Short mmCIF file of C-alpha atoms and ligand atoms in Angstrom, two decimals:
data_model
loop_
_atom_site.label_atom_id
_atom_site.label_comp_id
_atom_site.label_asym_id
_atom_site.label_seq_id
_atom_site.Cartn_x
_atom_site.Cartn_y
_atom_site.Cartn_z
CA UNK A 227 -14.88 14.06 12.14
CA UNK A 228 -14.36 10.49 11.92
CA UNK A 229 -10.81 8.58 12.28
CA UNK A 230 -8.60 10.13 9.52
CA UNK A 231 -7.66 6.98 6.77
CA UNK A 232 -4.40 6.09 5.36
CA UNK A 233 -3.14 6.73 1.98
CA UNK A 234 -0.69 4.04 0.14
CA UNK A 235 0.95 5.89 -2.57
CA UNK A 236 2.44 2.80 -4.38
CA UNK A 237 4.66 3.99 -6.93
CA UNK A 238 4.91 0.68 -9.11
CA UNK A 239 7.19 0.99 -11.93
CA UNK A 240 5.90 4.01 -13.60
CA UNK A 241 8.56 6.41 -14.92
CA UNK A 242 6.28 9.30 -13.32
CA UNK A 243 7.52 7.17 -9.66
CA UNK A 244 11.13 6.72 -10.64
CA UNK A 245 14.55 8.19 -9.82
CA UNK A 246 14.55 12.03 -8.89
CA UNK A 247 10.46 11.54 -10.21
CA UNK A 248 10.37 9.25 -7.34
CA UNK A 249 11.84 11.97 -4.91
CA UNK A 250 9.37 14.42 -6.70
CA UNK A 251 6.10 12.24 -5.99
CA UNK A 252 7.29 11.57 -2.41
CA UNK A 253 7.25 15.26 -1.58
CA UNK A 254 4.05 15.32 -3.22
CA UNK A 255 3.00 13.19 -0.35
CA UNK A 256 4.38 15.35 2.24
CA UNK A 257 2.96 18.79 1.38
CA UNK A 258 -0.40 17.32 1.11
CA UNK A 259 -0.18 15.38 4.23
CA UNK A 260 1.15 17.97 6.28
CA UNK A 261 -1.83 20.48 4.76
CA UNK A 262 -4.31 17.74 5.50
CA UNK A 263 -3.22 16.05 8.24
CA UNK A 264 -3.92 12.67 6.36
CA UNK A 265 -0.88 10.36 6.66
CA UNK A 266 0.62 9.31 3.52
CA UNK A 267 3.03 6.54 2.54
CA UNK A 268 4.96 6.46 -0.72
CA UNK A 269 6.10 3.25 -2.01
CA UNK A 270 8.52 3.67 -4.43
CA UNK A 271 10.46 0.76 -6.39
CA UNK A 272 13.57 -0.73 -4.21
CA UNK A 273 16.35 1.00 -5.95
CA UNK A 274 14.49 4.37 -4.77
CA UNK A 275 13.86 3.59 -1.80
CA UNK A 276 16.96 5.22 0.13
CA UNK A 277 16.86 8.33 -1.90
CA UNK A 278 13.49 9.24 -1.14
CA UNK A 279 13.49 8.32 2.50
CA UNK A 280 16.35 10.33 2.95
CA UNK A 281 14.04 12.98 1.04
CA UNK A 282 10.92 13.14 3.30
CA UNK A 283 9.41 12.43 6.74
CA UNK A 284 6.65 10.68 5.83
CA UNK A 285 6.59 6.73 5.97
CA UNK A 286 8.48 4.98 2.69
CA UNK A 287 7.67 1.54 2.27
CA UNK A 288 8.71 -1.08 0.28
CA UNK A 289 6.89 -2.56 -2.64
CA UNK A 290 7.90 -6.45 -1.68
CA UNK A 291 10.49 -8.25 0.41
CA UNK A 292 11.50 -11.75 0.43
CA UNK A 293 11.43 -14.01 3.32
CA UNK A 294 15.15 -15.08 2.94
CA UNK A 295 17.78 -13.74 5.88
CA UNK A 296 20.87 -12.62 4.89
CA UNK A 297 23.42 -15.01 2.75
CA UNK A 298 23.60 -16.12 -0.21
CA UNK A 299 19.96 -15.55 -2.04
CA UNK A 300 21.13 -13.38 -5.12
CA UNK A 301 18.77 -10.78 -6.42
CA UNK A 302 16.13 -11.26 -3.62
CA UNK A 303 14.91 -7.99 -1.52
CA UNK A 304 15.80 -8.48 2.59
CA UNK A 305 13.60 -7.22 5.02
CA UNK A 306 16.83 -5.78 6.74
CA UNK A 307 17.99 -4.24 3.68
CA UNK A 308 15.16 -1.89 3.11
CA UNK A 309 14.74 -0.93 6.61
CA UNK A 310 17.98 -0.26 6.59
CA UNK A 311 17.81 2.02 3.23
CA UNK A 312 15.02 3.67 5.33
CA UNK A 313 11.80 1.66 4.66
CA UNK A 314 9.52 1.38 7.73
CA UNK A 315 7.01 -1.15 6.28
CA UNK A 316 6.14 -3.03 2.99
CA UNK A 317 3.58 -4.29 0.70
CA UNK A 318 3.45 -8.54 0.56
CA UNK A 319 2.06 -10.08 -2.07
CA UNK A 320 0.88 -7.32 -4.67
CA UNK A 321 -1.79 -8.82 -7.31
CA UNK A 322 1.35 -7.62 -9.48
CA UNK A 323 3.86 -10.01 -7.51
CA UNK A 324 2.61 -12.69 -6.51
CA UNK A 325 3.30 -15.10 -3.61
CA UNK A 326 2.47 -18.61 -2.34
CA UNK A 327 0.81 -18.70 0.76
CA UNK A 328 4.37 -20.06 2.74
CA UNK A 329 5.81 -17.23 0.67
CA UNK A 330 3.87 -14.96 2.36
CA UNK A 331 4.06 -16.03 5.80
CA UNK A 332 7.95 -16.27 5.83
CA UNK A 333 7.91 -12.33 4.11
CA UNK A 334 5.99 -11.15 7.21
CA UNK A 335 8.01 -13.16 9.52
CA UNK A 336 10.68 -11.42 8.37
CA UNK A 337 9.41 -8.34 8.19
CA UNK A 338 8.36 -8.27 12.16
CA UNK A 339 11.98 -9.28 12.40
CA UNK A 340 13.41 -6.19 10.50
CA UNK A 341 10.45 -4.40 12.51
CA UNK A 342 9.12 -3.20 8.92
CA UNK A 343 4.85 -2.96 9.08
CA UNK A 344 3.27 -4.99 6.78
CA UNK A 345 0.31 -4.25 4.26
CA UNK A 346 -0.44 -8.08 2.67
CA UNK A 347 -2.16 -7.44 -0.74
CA UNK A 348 -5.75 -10.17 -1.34
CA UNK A 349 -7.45 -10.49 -4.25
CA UNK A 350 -10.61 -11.59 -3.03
CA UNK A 351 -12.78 -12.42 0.59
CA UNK A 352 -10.84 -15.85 0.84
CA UNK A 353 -7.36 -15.27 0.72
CA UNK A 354 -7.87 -12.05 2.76
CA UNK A 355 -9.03 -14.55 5.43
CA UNK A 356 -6.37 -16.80 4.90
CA UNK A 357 -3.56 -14.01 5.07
CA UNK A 358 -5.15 -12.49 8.09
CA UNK A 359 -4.69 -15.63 10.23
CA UNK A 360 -0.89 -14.38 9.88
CA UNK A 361 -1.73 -10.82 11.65
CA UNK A 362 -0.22 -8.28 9.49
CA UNK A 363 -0.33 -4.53 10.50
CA UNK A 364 -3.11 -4.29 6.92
CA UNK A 365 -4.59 -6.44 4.88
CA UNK A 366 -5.28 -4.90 1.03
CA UNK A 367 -8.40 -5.96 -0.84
CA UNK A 368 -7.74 -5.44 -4.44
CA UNK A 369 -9.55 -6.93 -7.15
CA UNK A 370 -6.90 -7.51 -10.09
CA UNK A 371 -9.64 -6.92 -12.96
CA UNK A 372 -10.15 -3.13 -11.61
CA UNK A 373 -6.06 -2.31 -11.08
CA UNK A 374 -5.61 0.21 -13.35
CA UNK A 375 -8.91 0.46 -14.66
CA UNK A 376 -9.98 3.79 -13.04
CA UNK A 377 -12.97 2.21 -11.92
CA UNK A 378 -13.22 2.40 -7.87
CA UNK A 379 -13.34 -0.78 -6.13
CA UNK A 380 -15.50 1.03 -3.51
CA UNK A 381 -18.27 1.65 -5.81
CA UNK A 382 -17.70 -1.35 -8.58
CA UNK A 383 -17.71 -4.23 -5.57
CA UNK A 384 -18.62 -2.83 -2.23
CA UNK A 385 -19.47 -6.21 -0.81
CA UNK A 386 -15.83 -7.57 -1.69
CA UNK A 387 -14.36 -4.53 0.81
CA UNK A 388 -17.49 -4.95 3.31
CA UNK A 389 -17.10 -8.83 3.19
CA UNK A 390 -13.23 -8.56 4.30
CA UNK A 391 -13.78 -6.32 6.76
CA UNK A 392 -16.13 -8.48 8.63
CA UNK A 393 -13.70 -10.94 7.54
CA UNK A 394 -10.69 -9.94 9.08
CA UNK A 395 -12.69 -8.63 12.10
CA UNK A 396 -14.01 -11.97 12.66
CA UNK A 397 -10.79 -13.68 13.27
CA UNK A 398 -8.19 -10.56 13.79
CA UNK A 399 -9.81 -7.56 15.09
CA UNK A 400 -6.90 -5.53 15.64
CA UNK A 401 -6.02 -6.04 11.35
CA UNK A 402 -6.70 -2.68 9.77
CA UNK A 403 -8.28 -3.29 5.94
CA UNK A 404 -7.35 -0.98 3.50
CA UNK A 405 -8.73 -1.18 0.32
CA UNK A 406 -7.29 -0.72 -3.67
CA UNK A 407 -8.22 -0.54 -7.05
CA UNK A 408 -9.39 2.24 -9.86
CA UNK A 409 -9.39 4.69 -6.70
CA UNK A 410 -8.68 8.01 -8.05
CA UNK A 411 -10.90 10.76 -6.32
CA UNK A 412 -12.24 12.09 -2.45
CA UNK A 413 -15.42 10.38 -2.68
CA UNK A 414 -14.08 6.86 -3.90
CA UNK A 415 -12.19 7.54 -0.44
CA UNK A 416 -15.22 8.38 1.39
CA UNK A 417 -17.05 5.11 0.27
CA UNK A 418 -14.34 3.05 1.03
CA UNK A 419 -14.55 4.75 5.04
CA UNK A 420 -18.22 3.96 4.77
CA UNK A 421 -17.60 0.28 3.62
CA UNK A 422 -15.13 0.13 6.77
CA UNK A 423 -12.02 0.28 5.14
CA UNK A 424 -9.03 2.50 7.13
CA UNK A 425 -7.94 3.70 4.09
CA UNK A 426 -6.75 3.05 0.30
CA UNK A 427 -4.03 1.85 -1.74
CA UNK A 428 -3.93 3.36 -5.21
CA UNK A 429 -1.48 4.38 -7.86
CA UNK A 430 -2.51 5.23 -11.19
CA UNK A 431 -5.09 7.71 -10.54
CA UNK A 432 -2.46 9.66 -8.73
CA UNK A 433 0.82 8.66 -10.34
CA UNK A 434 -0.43 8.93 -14.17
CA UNK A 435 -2.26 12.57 -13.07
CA UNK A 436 -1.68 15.37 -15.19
CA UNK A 437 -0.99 17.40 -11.88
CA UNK A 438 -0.30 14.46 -9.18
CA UNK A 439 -0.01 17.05 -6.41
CA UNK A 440 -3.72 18.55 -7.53
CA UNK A 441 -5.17 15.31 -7.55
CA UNK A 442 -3.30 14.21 -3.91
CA UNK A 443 -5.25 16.99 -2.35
CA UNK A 444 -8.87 16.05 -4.21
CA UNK A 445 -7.94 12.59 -3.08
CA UNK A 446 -7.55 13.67 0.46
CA UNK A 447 -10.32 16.73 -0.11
CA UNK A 448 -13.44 15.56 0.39
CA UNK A 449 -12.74 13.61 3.66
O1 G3P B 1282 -1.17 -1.01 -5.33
C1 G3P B 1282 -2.31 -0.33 -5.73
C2 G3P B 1282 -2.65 -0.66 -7.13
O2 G3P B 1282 -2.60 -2.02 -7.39
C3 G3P B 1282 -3.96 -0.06 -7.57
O3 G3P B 1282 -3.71 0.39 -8.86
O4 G3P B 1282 -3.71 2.09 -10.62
O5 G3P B 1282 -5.88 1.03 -9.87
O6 G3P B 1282 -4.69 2.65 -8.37
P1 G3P B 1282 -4.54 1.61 -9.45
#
């Protein structure tokens, strides 16, 4: 049995991920990764983060941080503040927030600060070799146009997940690439191993499930 990947649970801002749902989801998470032995991380929105870290073991990350320190920066998200609330690691530039490339460099800085891991979000073989000359704990290969589409990224553009690996590998080898969009099911899982991913980042196929919990253990089921 090959290396066991990592599942990102990324709750965006889907009512099904929010409040005590949030809570609910994140224990989700647990059962099935103490059943499978697969870790799991829930990312649920900032606001949630505290309650549901103080509701599981398993790793709670944040959805974004800002590179700011503390002072006067209204409304922006501190790496200190969400490891504080509990956080132990965040996503950095989601296709669905957006940074410049400074952006992102002073969010991990400040991240390895706060001593938060970071998973930095690409949207194509370019920018995932661009971010990975910054050595984050992950890079994320997710092509927008299949984010929510329920079309698996591993199957619909294998070269885009095979082409960062060997991109990333090139110039970091010790960057783990994970790999997200349309990724619902075991086998989208499996190809994404095979493509030499460490593991997936998904949400709708899991948040959006009639029975999340059912479809957390196909998800981790066929690996
Ligand atoms: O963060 C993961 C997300 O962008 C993928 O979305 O709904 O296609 O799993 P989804």
């Amino acid at each position: 049995m090959g290396k066991k990947p990592l599942i990102v649970l990324n709750f965006k801002t889907y009512t099904e991920g929010m409040g005590e749902n949030a809570v609910k989801m994140a224990k989700y998470c647990e059962e099935v990764s103490a059943d499978s032995g697969v870790k799991i991380i829930a990312v649920p929105q900032a606001p949630d983060i505290y309650r549901v870290a103080c509701s599981v073991k398993i790793p709670v990350f944040a959805q974004h941080i800002d590179g700011v320190v503390a002072g006067s920066h209204t409304g922006h998200i501190t790496a200190d503040c969400v490891r504080s609330a509990g956080a132990t690691g965040t996503l950095i530039n989601h296709s669905e927030r957006r940074l410049l490339l400074a952006d992102i460099d002073s969010a991990i800085q400040s991240a390895r600060r706060s001593e938060l891991i970071t998973i930095v979000c690409t949207n194509n073989v370019a920018v995932t070799l661009a971010v990975a000359t910054f050595a984050p704990e992950f890079v994320a290969i997710e092509p927008p146009e299949l984010i929510g589409s329920g079309i698996p990224v591993s199957k619909a553009d294998p070269d885009i997940v095979r082409g960062s690996v060997s991109a990333v590998k090139r110039i970091q080898p010790d960057v783990e690439v994970l790999c997200g969009a349309g990724i619902s099911r075991g086998d989208d899982v499996a190809a994404a191993l095979e493509l030499g991913a460490a593991g997936v980042l998904l949400a709708s196929g899991i948040i959006r499930a009639k029975d999340p919990k059912a479809a957390l253990i196909d998800l981790v089921g066929n690996i």
